[in-house]
Coordinates of C-alpha atoms in Angstrom, one line a residue:
M255 CA 54.4 -20.1 16.8
T256 CA 55.2 -24.0 16.6
D257 CA 53.0 -25.0 19.7
G258 CA 49.8 -23.1 18.4
R259 CA 49.8 -20.3 20.9
E260 CA 51.6 -16.6 20.7
R261 CA 54.6 -16.3 23.0
R262 CA 56.5 -13.1 23.9
P263 CA 60.3 -12.8 22.7
G264 CA 62.5 -14.7 25.2
E265 CA 59.8 -16.5 26.7
R266 CA 60.2 -20.2 27.0
E267 CA 57.9 -23.2 25.7
A268 CA 58.5 -25.8 27.8
G269 CA 56.6 -25.4 31.4
G270 CA 56.0 -21.8 30.6
R271 CA 59.4 -20.5 32.0
E272 CA 60.3 -17.3 31.0
A273 CA 63.4 -15.6 30.6
R274 CA 64.5 -12.7 32.8
P275 CA 64.4 -9.4 30.8
G276 CA 67.7 -8.7 29.2
E277 CA 69.4 -11.8 30.2
P278 CA 68.2 -14.6 27.6
H279 CA 71.3 -16.6 28.7
G280 CA 70.4 -16.8 32.4
T281 CA 67.4 -19.2 32.3
R282 CA 67.5 -22.4 33.7
E283 CA 69.2 -25.2 31.8
R284 CA 66.4 -27.9 30.3
Q285 CA 66.2 -31.4 31.0
P286 CA 66.7 -34.0 28.5
H287 CA 63.2 -34.8 28.9
E288 CA 62.3 -31.3 28.0
L289 CA 64.0 -31.1 24.4
R290 CA 62.0 -31.5 21.4
S291 CA 63.7 -34.5 20.2
H292 CA 62.6 -36.5 23.4
Q293 CA 59.4 -36.8 21.7
W294 CA 61.0 -38.9 19.0
Y295 CA 63.5 -40.7 21.3
G296 CA 62.6 -40.7 25.0
T297 CA 59.0 -42.2 25.1
D298 CA 58.0 -45.8 26.0
G299 CA 56.3 -46.5 22.7
L300 CA 56.3 -48.5 19.6
R301 CA 57.4 -45.6 17.4
S302 CA 60.3 -44.4 19.9
F303 CA 61.6 -47.7 19.9
S304 CA 61.9 -47.9 16.0
H305 CA 63.2 -44.4 16.2
R306 CA 66.0 -45.7 18.4
A307 CA 66.4 -49.0 16.8
R308 CA 67.1 -46.8 13.1
T309 CA 69.5 -44.7 15.0
R310 CA 71.5 -47.9 16.0
Q311 CA 71.2 -48.7 12.3
L312 CA 73.0 -45.7 11.6
G313 CA 75.9 -46.7 13.6
Y314 CA 75.3 -44.5 16.8
L315 CA 75.3 -45.8 20.3
P316 CA 72.8 -44.6 23.0
E317 CA 75.0 -42.5 24.9
E318 CA 76.0 -40.4 21.8
H319 CA 72.7 -39.0 21.2
L320 CA 70.0 -40.0 23.9
G321 CA 69.1 -37.1 26.2
K322 CA 71.5 -34.5 24.3
P323 CA 70.4 -31.6 22.1
V324 CA 69.9 -32.8 18.5
I325 CA 71.3 -30.1 15.9
A326 CA 70.6 -30.0 12.4
V327 CA 73.2 -28.7 10.1
L328 CA 71.7 -27.5 7.2
N329 CA 74.3 -27.4 4.4
T330 CA 73.5 -25.9 1.0
W331 CA 77.2 -27.4 -0.6
S332 CA 77.2 -28.1 -4.0
D333 CA 79.8 -29.1 -6.7
I334 CA 78.2 -26.6 -8.9
N335 CA 78.2 -23.5 -6.4
P336 CA 81.7 -22.1 -6.1
C337 CA 80.2 -19.6 -3.4
H338 CA 79.5 -22.8 -1.1
V339 CA 82.0 -25.5 -2.5
H340 CA 83.8 -25.4 0.8
L341 CA 80.9 -26.0 3.2
R342 CA 81.3 -29.7 3.0
D343 CA 84.4 -29.2 5.1
R344 CA 83.1 -26.5 7.1
A345 CA 80.2 -28.6 8.2
Q346 CA 82.8 -31.1 9.9
A347 CA 83.8 -27.7 12.0
V348 CA 80.3 -27.1 13.0
K349 CA 79.6 -30.8 14.0
R350 CA 83.0 -30.8 15.8
G351 CA 81.9 -28.2 17.8
V352 CA 78.3 -29.5 18.3
W353 CA 80.0 -32.5 19.7
Q354 CA 82.4 -30.9 22.0
A355 CA 79.5 -28.9 23.5
G356 CA 77.7 -32.1 24.2
G357 CA 75.0 -31.8 21.4
F358 CA 74.4 -34.5 18.7
P359 CA 74.7 -33.0 14.9
L360 CA 72.9 -34.2 12.0
E361 CA 73.9 -32.8 8.8
F362 CA 71.1 -32.5 6.1
P363 CA 71.8 -31.6 2.4
V364 CA 69.5 -29.0 1.2
S365 CA 69.0 -27.1 -2.0
T366 CA 71.9 -24.9 -3.3
L367 CA 71.2 -21.5 -4.9
S368 CA 74.0 -20.9 -7.1
E369 CA 73.7 -17.2 -8.6
T370 CA 76.4 -18.0 -11.2
F371 CA 74.7 -20.9 -13.1
Q372 CA 70.9 -21.4 -11.9
K373 CA 68.4 -19.9 -14.4
P374 CA 66.4 -18.2 -14.9
T375 CA 67.4 -16.9 -11.6
P376 CA 67.6 -18.4 -8.0
M377 CA 65.4 -15.7 -7.1
L378 CA 62.8 -17.9 -8.7
Y379 CA 63.7 -20.8 -6.1
R380 CA 64.6 -18.4 -2.9
N381 CA 61.0 -19.5 -1.4
L382 CA 61.4 -23.4 -2.4
L383 CA 64.7 -23.3 0.0
A384 CA 62.5 -21.7 2.6
M385 CA 60.0 -24.3 2.1
E386 CA 62.3 -27.0 2.2
T387 CA 64.1 -25.3 5.4
E388 CA 60.9 -24.9 7.4
E389 CA 59.2 -28.3 6.7
L390 CA 62.6 -30.2 7.1
L391 CA 63.3 -28.4 10.6
R392 CA 59.6 -29.3 11.5
S393 CA 59.1 -32.8 10.3
Y394 CA 62.7 -34.4 12.1
P395 CA 63.7 -35.0 15.8
V396 CA 65.7 -31.9 16.1
D397 CA 66.2 -29.2 18.9
G398 CA 68.1 -26.4 17.1
A399 CA 69.8 -25.6 13.8
V400 CA 72.9 -24.6 12.2
L401 CA 72.2 -22.9 8.7
M402 CA 75.0 -22.8 6.3
G403 CA 75.1 -20.6 3.4
G404 CA 76.1 -17.2 2.0
C405 CA 75.5 -17.1 -1.9
D406 CA 72.9 -14.1 -2.5
K407 CA 69.7 -15.6 -2.1
T408 CA 70.6 -18.6 0.4
T409 CA 70.9 -16.3 3.5
P410 CA 67.4 -15.0 3.5
A411 CA 65.9 -18.3 2.1
L412 CA 67.4 -20.2 5.2
L413 CA 66.5 -17.6 7.7
M414 CA 63.0 -16.9 6.5
G415 CA 62.2 -20.8 6.8
A416 CA 63.9 -21.1 10.1
A417 CA 61.9 -17.9 11.3
S418 CA 58.7 -19.9 10.6
V419 CA 59.5 -22.7 12.7
D420 CA 61.1 -20.9 15.4
L421 CA 64.0 -22.9 17.0
P422 CA 67.2 -22.0 18.2
T423 CA 69.2 -21.1 15.6
V424 CA 72.7 -20.0 14.5
F425 CA 73.8 -18.9 11.1
V426 CA 77.2 -19.6 9.7
P427 CA 78.1 -17.5 6.5
A428 CA 80.1 -19.1 3.6
G429 CA 82.4 -16.2 3.7
P430 CA 84.0 -14.1 0.8
M431 CA 86.6 -15.6 -1.7
L432 CA 90.0 -13.9 -1.9
P433 CA 90.9 -10.9 -3.9
G434 CA 91.0 -11.3 -7.5
H435 CA 94.4 -9.9 -9.3
W436 CA 95.1 -9.3 -12.9
R437 CA 98.3 -7.4 -14.2
G438 CA 98.8 -5.3 -11.1
E439 CA 95.2 -4.7 -10.3
T440 CA 93.0 -6.1 -7.3
L441 CA 90.0 -7.2 -8.6
G442 CA 86.5 -7.3 -7.5
S443 CA 84.3 -10.4 -8.4
G444 CA 81.1 -9.2 -10.0
T445 CA 81.9 -5.7 -10.2
D446 CA 85.1 -5.9 -12.3
M447 CA 83.5 -8.4 -14.2
W448 CA 81.1 -5.5 -15.3
K449 CA 83.4 -3.3 -15.8
Y450 CA 85.9 -5.1 -18.2
W451 CA 83.1 -6.4 -20.2
D452 CA 82.2 -3.0 -21.1
E453 CA 85.6 -2.0 -21.9
R454 CA 86.0 -5.3 -24.1
R455 CA 82.7 -3.9 -25.9
A456 CA 84.1 -0.4 -26.3
G457 CA 87.4 -2.1 -27.8
T458 CA 89.7 -1.4 -25.0
I459 CA 90.6 -4.7 -24.4
G460 CA 90.5 -8.0 -26.4
D461 CA 90.3 -11.8 -25.8
C462 CA 93.6 -12.5 -24.7
E463 CA 93.2 -9.8 -21.7
M464 CA 89.6 -11.4 -21.2
A465 CA 91.2 -15.0 -21.2
E466 CA 93.6 -13.8 -18.3
L467 CA 90.7 -12.1 -16.4
E468 CA 88.8 -15.4 -16.6
S469 CA 91.5 -16.8 -14.4
G470 CA 92.1 -14.0 -12.1
L471 CA 88.6 -12.9 -11.2
A472 CA 87.6 -15.4 -8.8
R473 CA 90.6 -17.3 -7.1
S474 CA 89.1 -19.3 -4.4
P475 CA 86.0 -20.8 -2.6
G476 CA 83.5 -18.4 -1.1
H477 CA 81.0 -15.6 -2.3
C478 CA 81.5 -12.3 -4.0
M479 CA 84.2 -10.3 -2.1
T480 CA 82.7 -7.0 -3.0
M481 CA 79.9 -5.3 -0.9
G482 CA 77.6 -7.5 -3.4
T483 CA 74.2 -9.1 -2.2
A484 CA 76.0 -12.0 -0.5
S485 CA 78.1 -9.8 1.6
T486 CA 75.2 -7.5 2.4
L487 CA 72.9 -10.6 3.6
T488 CA 75.5 -12.1 5.8
A489 CA 76.4 -8.7 7.4
A490 CA 72.5 -8.1 7.6
A491 CA 72.3 -11.5 9.4
E492 CA 75.4 -10.7 11.8
T493 CA 73.6 -7.3 12.6
L494 CA 70.4 -9.4 13.1
G495 CA 72.1 -11.0 16.0
V496 CA 72.3 -14.7 14.4
T497 CA 75.8 -15.3 13.8
V498 CA 78.7 -15.3 16.0
P499 CA 80.5 -12.0 16.2
G500 CA 82.6 -11.1 13.2
A501 CA 81.2 -14.2 11.5
S502 CA 80.2 -12.5 8.3
S503 CA 83.5 -11.2 6.7
V504 CA 86.0 -14.0 7.5
P505 CA 87.4 -15.0 4.5
A506 CA 86.2 -18.6 3.1
V507 CA 89.5 -20.4 3.1
D508 CA 90.9 -18.5 6.2
S509 CA 91.5 -20.9 9.1
G510 CA 89.6 -18.5 11.1
H511 CA 86.4 -19.8 9.2
D512 CA 87.0 -23.4 10.4
R513 CA 87.1 -21.9 14.0
M514 CA 83.9 -19.5 13.1
A515 CA 82.0 -22.5 12.1
A516 CA 83.3 -24.7 15.2
A517 CA 82.5 -21.9 17.6
S518 CA 79.0 -21.7 16.0
G519 CA 78.5 -25.5 16.6
M520 CA 79.4 -24.9 20.3
R521 CA 77.1 -21.9 20.5
I522 CA 73.7 -23.8 19.2
V523 CA 74.2 -26.1 21.9
E524 CA 74.0 -23.6 24.5
L525 CA 70.9 -21.9 22.7
V526 CA 69.0 -24.9 22.8
R527 CA 69.6 -25.8 26.5
R528 CA 68.4 -22.1 27.2
D529 CA 65.8 -22.1 24.7
L530 CA 67.0 -19.0 22.9
R531 CA 64.7 -19.1 20.0
L532 CA 64.9 -17.1 16.6
S533 CA 61.6 -15.1 17.8
A534 CA 63.7 -13.7 20.6
L535 CA 66.4 -12.0 18.4
L536 CA 64.3 -11.1 15.1
T537 CA 62.3 -8.4 16.5
R538 CA 61.5 -5.0 15.1
E539 CA 64.2 -3.6 16.3
A540 CA 66.8 -6.4 15.1
Y541 CA 65.2 -5.6 11.4
E542 CA 65.7 -1.8 11.8
D543 CA 69.1 -2.4 13.0
A544 CA 69.9 -4.9 9.9
V545 CA 68.4 -2.0 7.5
A546 CA 70.8 0.7 9.3
A547 CA 73.5 -1.4 8.6
V548 CA 72.9 -2.4 5.0
L549 CA 72.5 1.4 4.3
A550 CA 75.6 2.7 5.9
L551 CA 77.5 -0.2 4.2
G552 CA 76.2 1.1 0.9
G553 CA 74.8 -2.3 0.7
S554 CA 72.9 -4.2 -2.4
T555 CA 69.5 -3.2 -3.4
N556 CA 68.4 -6.8 -3.2
A557 CA 68.6 -6.4 0.4
V558 CA 65.4 -4.5 0.5
I559 CA 63.3 -7.2 -1.2
H560 CA 65.0 -9.8 1.2
L561 CA 64.7 -7.8 4.4
I562 CA 61.2 -7.4 4.0
A563 CA 60.4 -11.0 3.4
M564 CA 62.4 -11.9 6.3
A565 CA 60.9 -9.6 8.3
G566 CA 57.8 -10.8 7.3
R567 CA 58.3 -14.2 8.4
S568 CA 59.2 -12.9 11.9
G569 CA 55.9 -11.2 12.2
V570 CA 57.5 -7.9 11.7
R571 CA 56.1 -5.5 8.9
L572 CA 59.0 -3.8 7.3
T573 CA 58.3 -1.4 4.5
L574 CA 60.1 0.6 1.6
D575 CA 59.2 3.8 3.9
D576 CA 61.3 2.1 6.8
F577 CA 64.4 2.0 4.5
D578 CA 64.0 5.6 3.1
R579 CA 63.3 6.8 6.7
I580 CA 66.5 5.3 8.4
A581 CA 68.3 6.0 5.2
R582 CA 68.5 9.9 6.2
T583 CA 69.7 8.9 9.5
V584 CA 72.9 6.9 8.8
P585 CA 76.0 7.9 6.4
V586 CA 77.8 5.4 4.0
L587 CA 81.0 4.4 6.1
A588 CA 82.2 1.2 4.5
N589 CA 84.6 1.9 1.7
L590 CA 83.7 -1.0 -0.5
R591 CA 83.3 -1.9 -4.0
P592 CA 81.0 -1.3 -5.9
G593 CA 80.5 1.9 -4.3
G594 CA 84.0 2.3 -3.0
K595 CA 87.8 1.1 -3.2
Y596 CA 88.1 -2.0 -0.8
L597 CA 87.1 -5.4 -0.5
M598 CA 85.7 -7.8 2.1
E599 CA 89.3 -9.1 3.2
D600 CA 90.3 -5.4 3.6
F601 CA 86.8 -4.9 5.7
H602 CA 87.6 -7.9 7.7
F603 CA 90.9 -6.9 8.8
A604 CA 89.8 -3.2 9.3
G605 CA 87.4 -4.7 12.1
G606 CA 84.6 -6.5 10.3
M607 CA 81.0 -5.9 11.4
P608 CA 81.7 -5.5 15.1
G609 CA 83.9 -2.4 14.6
F610 CA 81.6 -1.1 11.7
L611 CA 78.6 -1.0 14.0
S612 CA 80.4 0.5 16.9
R613 CA 80.5 3.5 14.3
I614 CA 76.8 3.6 14.2
A615 CA 76.3 2.5 17.4
D616 CA 74.1 5.8 18.3
V617 CA 71.3 4.7 15.7
L618 CA 71.1 1.0 16.9
H619 CA 68.9 -0.9 19.6
L620 CA 71.9 -1.8 21.8
D621 CA 69.8 -3.5 24.5
R622 CA 68.5 -6.7 22.2
P623 CA 70.0 -9.9 22.5
T624 CA 71.9 -11.9 20.2
V625 CA 73.0 -15.5 19.9
S626 CA 76.6 -14.9 21.8
H627 CA 75.7 -12.1 24.1
A628 CA 72.7 -10.8 26.5
S629 CA 72.7 -7.6 24.4
L630 CA 74.2 -5.9 21.2
R631 CA 75.7 -3.4 23.6
E632 CA 77.8 -6.4 25.5
Q633 CA 78.7 -7.7 22.1
L634 CA 80.4 -4.5 20.9
D635 CA 81.8 -3.7 23.8
G636 CA 85.7 -3.3 22.9
A637 CA 85.2 -3.5 19.4
L638 CA 87.7 -1.6 17.4
V639 CA 88.2 -0.4 13.7
H640 CA 91.9 -0.6 12.8
D641 CA 91.9 1.2 9.2
A642 CA 89.8 4.5 8.9
E643 CA 90.1 4.2 5.3
V644 CA 88.1 1.2 5.0
I645 CA 85.8 1.7 7.7
R646 CA 85.3 5.6 7.8
E647 CA 84.6 7.9 10.8
R648 CA 81.3 9.5 11.0
E649 CA 82.8 13.0 10.1
R650 CA 84.3 11.6 7.0
P651 CA 81.7 9.6 5.2
L652 CA 81.8 8.3 1.7
A653 CA 78.1 10.0 1.6
A654 CA 76.0 11.9 4.0
E655 CA 73.1 9.4 3.7
G656 CA 72.7 5.7 3.5
G657 CA 73.6 4.3 0.1
L658 CA 69.9 3.5 -1.1
A659 CA 66.9 5.9 -2.1
V660 CA 63.1 4.7 -2.3
L661 CA 61.6 6.7 -5.5
R662 CA 57.8 7.4 -5.5
G663 CA 55.9 8.9 -8.7
N664 CA 53.4 7.7 -11.2
L665 CA 55.8 5.5 -12.8
C666 CA 56.3 3.7 -9.6
P667 CA 53.3 4.1 -7.4
D668 CA 54.4 1.3 -4.9
G669 CA 57.7 2.4 -5.1
A670 CA 61.3 1.7 -6.7
V671 CA 64.9 1.9 -5.2
V672 CA 67.9 3.3 -6.7
K673 CA 71.7 2.9 -5.2
H674 CA 72.9 6.3 -5.7
V675 CA 76.2 5.9 -4.2
A676 CA 77.2 3.8 -7.0
M677 CA 76.1 5.9 -9.7
E678 CA 77.4 9.1 -11.6
Q679 CA 76.3 12.0 -9.6
R680 CA 75.2 14.1 -12.7
F681 CA 72.5 11.7 -13.1
M682 CA 70.7 12.6 -9.7
K683 CA 68.5 14.7 -11.3
H684 CA 67.9 14.1 -15.0
T685 CA 65.3 14.3 -17.8
G686 CA 65.4 12.3 -20.9
P687 CA 63.5 10.5 -23.4
A688 CA 62.6 6.9 -23.1
V689 CA 63.8 3.7 -25.0
V690 CA 61.5 1.2 -24.3
F691 CA 62.3 -2.7 -24.5
D692 CA 59.7 -5.2 -24.0
D693 CA 61.7 -8.1 -22.9
Y694 CA 65.7 -9.0 -22.2
R695 CA 66.4 -11.1 -25.3
T696 CA 65.0 -8.3 -27.6
M697 CA 67.0 -5.5 -26.0
Q698 CA 70.3 -7.8 -25.8
R699 CA 69.9 -8.4 -29.5
T700 CA 69.1 -4.6 -30.7
I701 CA 71.0 -2.5 -27.8
D702 CA 73.9 -1.7 -30.3
D703 CA 71.7 -0.9 -33.3
P704 CA 72.7 2.9 -34.5
A705 CA 69.3 2.9 -35.8
L706 CA 67.8 3.2 -32.4
G707 CA 69.4 6.5 -32.1
I708 CA 70.4 6.2 -28.3
T709 CA 72.4 9.0 -26.8
A710 CA 73.6 9.3 -23.3
D711 CA 70.6 11.4 -22.3
H712 CA 68.4 8.8 -23.3
V713 CA 66.4 6.7 -20.4
L714 CA 66.7 2.9 -21.4
V715 CA 63.5 1.1 -20.0
L716 CA 63.1 -2.5 -19.8
R717 CA 59.9 -4.3 -18.5
G718 CA 58.7 -7.9 -18.3
A719 CA 61.5 -8.4 -16.1
G720 CA 59.9 -8.4 -12.4
P721 CA 58.5 -11.2 -10.3
K722 CA 56.1 -12.8 -12.5
G723 CA 57.3 -11.3 -15.7
G724 CA 61.0 -12.2 -15.6
P725 CA 60.1 -14.8 -14.4
G726 CA 61.8 -14.7 -10.8
M727 CA 62.7 -11.1 -11.3
P728 CA 66.3 -11.7 -12.8
E729 CA 69.4 -9.3 -12.2
Y730 CA 68.8 -7.7 -15.3
G731 CA 68.6 -4.4 -14.1
M732 CA 72.0 -3.1 -15.0
L733 CA 71.2 -2.7 -18.9
P734 CA 74.0 -2.4 -21.0
I735 CA 75.1 0.7 -23.0
P736 CA 75.2 0.9 -26.4
A737 CA 78.7 -0.2 -27.6
Y738 CA 79.0 2.9 -29.7
L739 CA 78.5 5.2 -26.8
L740 CA 80.9 3.1 -24.9
E741 CA 83.3 3.7 -27.5
Q742 CA 82.8 7.5 -27.2
G743 CA 83.7 7.2 -23.4
V744 CA 80.1 6.9 -21.8
R745 CA 80.0 4.5 -19.0
D746 CA 76.6 5.4 -17.0
M747 CA 73.2 6.3 -18.4
V748 CA 69.9 6.4 -16.1
R749 CA 68.3 2.8 -16.7
I750 CA 64.6 1.7 -15.3
S751 CA 63.2 -1.5 -14.9
D752 CA 61.2 -3.8 -12.8
A753 CA 64.1 -6.3 -12.5
R754 CA 66.9 -6.7 -9.9
M755 CA 70.2 -5.7 -10.1
S756 CA 73.3 -7.9 -9.0
G757 CA 74.8 -6.5 -5.7
T758 CA 78.0 -6.1 -7.2
S759 CA 76.8 -3.9 -10.1
Y760 CA 76.6 0.0 -10.7
G761 CA 75.4 2.9 -12.1
A762 CA 72.2 5.0 -12.6
C763 CA 69.9 2.2 -12.6
V764 CA 66.3 2.4 -11.1
L765 CA 65.1 -1.1 -10.1
H766 CA 62.1 -3.0 -8.6
V767 CA 59.5 -0.9 -9.9
A768 CA 56.3 -1.3 -8.7
P769 CA 53.9 -2.9 -9.5
E770 CA 55.6 -4.5 -12.6
S771 CA 54.4 -4.4 -15.8
H772 CA 53.5 -7.9 -16.1
V773 CA 50.8 -7.2 -13.8
G774 CA 49.8 -3.9 -15.6
G775 CA 51.9 -1.8 -13.7
P776 CA 52.5 1.8 -15.3
L777 CA 55.9 0.7 -16.7
A778 CA 53.6 -1.6 -19.1
L779 CA 52.2 1.9 -20.5
V780 CA 55.3 3.7 -21.4
R781 CA 56.1 4.0 -24.8
T782 CA 59.5 4.9 -26.7
G783 CA 59.8 8.8 -27.0
D784 CA 58.0 9.6 -23.5
T785 CA 59.9 12.2 -21.2
I786 CA 60.9 10.6 -17.9
T787 CA 62.4 12.4 -14.8
L788 CA 64.3 10.9 -12.2
D789 CA 65.1 12.9 -9.1
V790 CA 66.8 11.3 -6.4
A791 CA 66.8 14.1 -3.9
A792 CA 63.0 14.5 -4.1
R793 CA 62.8 10.7 -4.1
S794 CA 60.9 10.9 -7.5
L795 CA 60.3 9.2 -10.5
H796 CA 57.7 11.0 -12.9
L797 CA 56.5 10.0 -16.5
H798 CA 55.5 13.0 -18.3
V799 CA 52.3 11.9 -20.1
A800 CA 48.8 12.8 -19.2
D801 CA 46.6 10.7 -17.0
E802 CA 44.3 10.7 -19.9
E803 CA 46.4 9.2 -22.4
L804 CA 47.7 6.8 -19.6
E805 CA 44.1 5.5 -19.3
R806 CA 43.8 5.2 -23.0
R807 CA 46.7 3.0 -23.0
R808 CA 45.5 0.9 -20.2
A809 CA 42.2 0.2 -21.8
A810 CA 44.5 -1.1 -25.0
W811 CA 46.7 -3.0 -22.9
T812 CA 46.2 -6.9 -22.6
P813 CA 48.0 -9.0 -19.9
P814 CA 50.7 -11.4 -21.0
P815 CA 50.2 -15.0 -21.1
A816 CA 50.9 -17.2 -18.1
R817 CA 54.6 -18.3 -18.0
Y818 CA 54.0 -21.9 -16.6
E819 CA 51.1 -24.3 -17.2
R820 CA 52.3 -26.7 -14.3
G821 CA 54.8 -27.4 -11.5
Y822 CA 56.7 -25.2 -9.4
G823 CA 56.4 -22.3 -12.0
A824 CA 53.0 -22.8 -11.8
L825 CA 52.7 -22.5 -8.1
Y826 CA 55.2 -19.4 -8.2
M827 CA 53.1 -17.6 -10.1
E828 CA 50.0 -18.2 -8.3
Q829 CA 51.3 -17.1 -5.1
I830 CA 54.4 -14.9 -5.7
S831 CA 53.9 -11.1 -4.3
Q832 CA 55.4 -8.1 -5.5
A833 CA 58.9 -6.4 -4.8
D834 CA 57.4 -3.8 -2.2
T835 CA 56.4 -6.6 -0.1
G836 CA 59.5 -8.9 -0.3
C837 CA 58.3 -11.5 -3.2
D838 CA 57.3 -14.3 -0.8
F839 CA 54.5 -16.9 -1.2
E840 CA 51.3 -15.4 -0.1
F841 CA 50.4 -18.6 1.5
L842 CA 53.7 -18.9 3.5
A843 CA 53.5 -15.0 4.3
R844 CA 50.2 -14.9 5.8
P845 CA 49.7 -15.4 9.7
G846 CA 48.6 -18.6 11.0
T847 CA 49.7 -21.7 13.1
T848 CA 51.4 -24.7 12.2
P849 CA 51.1 -27.6 14.5
E850 CA 54.1 -29.9 16.0
P851 CA 54.0 -33.2 14.3
Y852 CA 52.6 -36.1 16.5
A853 CA 55.9 -38.2 17.0
G854 CA 54.5 -41.2 19.5

């Protein structure tokens, strides 16, 4: 905690006042001298005089900010991030809401993590944005924060950093883009990119069609409008209770997105006045509910890594076993691509997350608070589903169990994940010979070579693509199918890697194999021709090689050279944890206190 002592969820820091159980919004309003920003502005000293003088330099009158909650608006807008290109305008709506509620907003530009453009992968920089968020909020005179993001790694990064500081916080999702269109078809960004790229490789469409698809796939600002990683993580944020109700599915260019942003600005001022901090919201119960929602949505496998990391920053130990346990309690009810038919705009008008959560209310912890209500139960009261094809009834699910499965076995002793709702069901149990690639570039160069003799029954194995090996665990897990098999009509194969996969992707892809090959995990010992069995129902991934032979191979294995010799990359390689524990930095994930800065 920021004051160096442990507080109970809902307890107020100033004066030791405590919220009444179940009524976090019913506490006495804080006085101006109790605000955190008072340390910078309100004392009778040289430093406070200097802070006030410099604020006059910024052009603000004393009555505009003194004694008011100071709200940091952390904006991940960038000219090169199409998911966030509209957030410069949305920040004005947030600030409008803050002003209306009697607060004082200050906008801070922070790192943008563009899934589209940033290489080798924005996952390499998730923890960097988390650090920036934490230290910015800690070091400036702010009483609360509005976090603006949505592209895949941005949501967990912002919330990880904010959780480590533990101020009142509201998250504003960037929102999904409009549906794509091409020759009478409705396109889903990401999902249809993979689909039609394979069709091009198979020779069924040509360059003219691909040029048209370039202009029809992504038509507006906003993140992917499938249930990819972006929509999965913003839905998880709403389930955690850190957004205003319905926020995660509002289309980015809808006027409702402006209204949601303004409402978030108004809400954060109230949270500061009541001192409702993130620690009161981000509890074990909240994280279990977020896991249940992700699984019932058929959401992205990336959510496993991010939610484990986010929970760790909140002092909650979330594991792969929790995902597998909860997966057996919820069906898949969201008929959304890549596992279903519809897109996020359909989901929004079908009832959004309030309607969706009302379908699985029996497995949720309804008495926990959210940023907008004293309890999730109160927030969901009256929630409706308007289209039962998009948000299915419990009696008519897309799948009887949650959309992800956690695998164990001698090939993944620390676990692996598979999104079984987005794969051909004939691969739910499959045994085949391995074809091993040591790195992604070699795989790209050789995958179409008929001399490899790859058939639809082979198991494609990629190593060297994990947290350290990638580096940064890139989204290489949807390994391409050889072009000559695509021409024969093959559209799925079993593929195994220590990489991640885009949440918009699909197929029988086993991901996040831990430990990764770069640190000597069993994946490093697999050879072409070895037999591997995937059994999703049994939650098993097994390499059919005798233990004695594996030990001989291990003795001959040598660690690869360091990826980085200096800079942030060297820090990353030194501190990064494995996929099963969230890929956080050890020095950020470990328990401990950080003192408030002295502002006087």
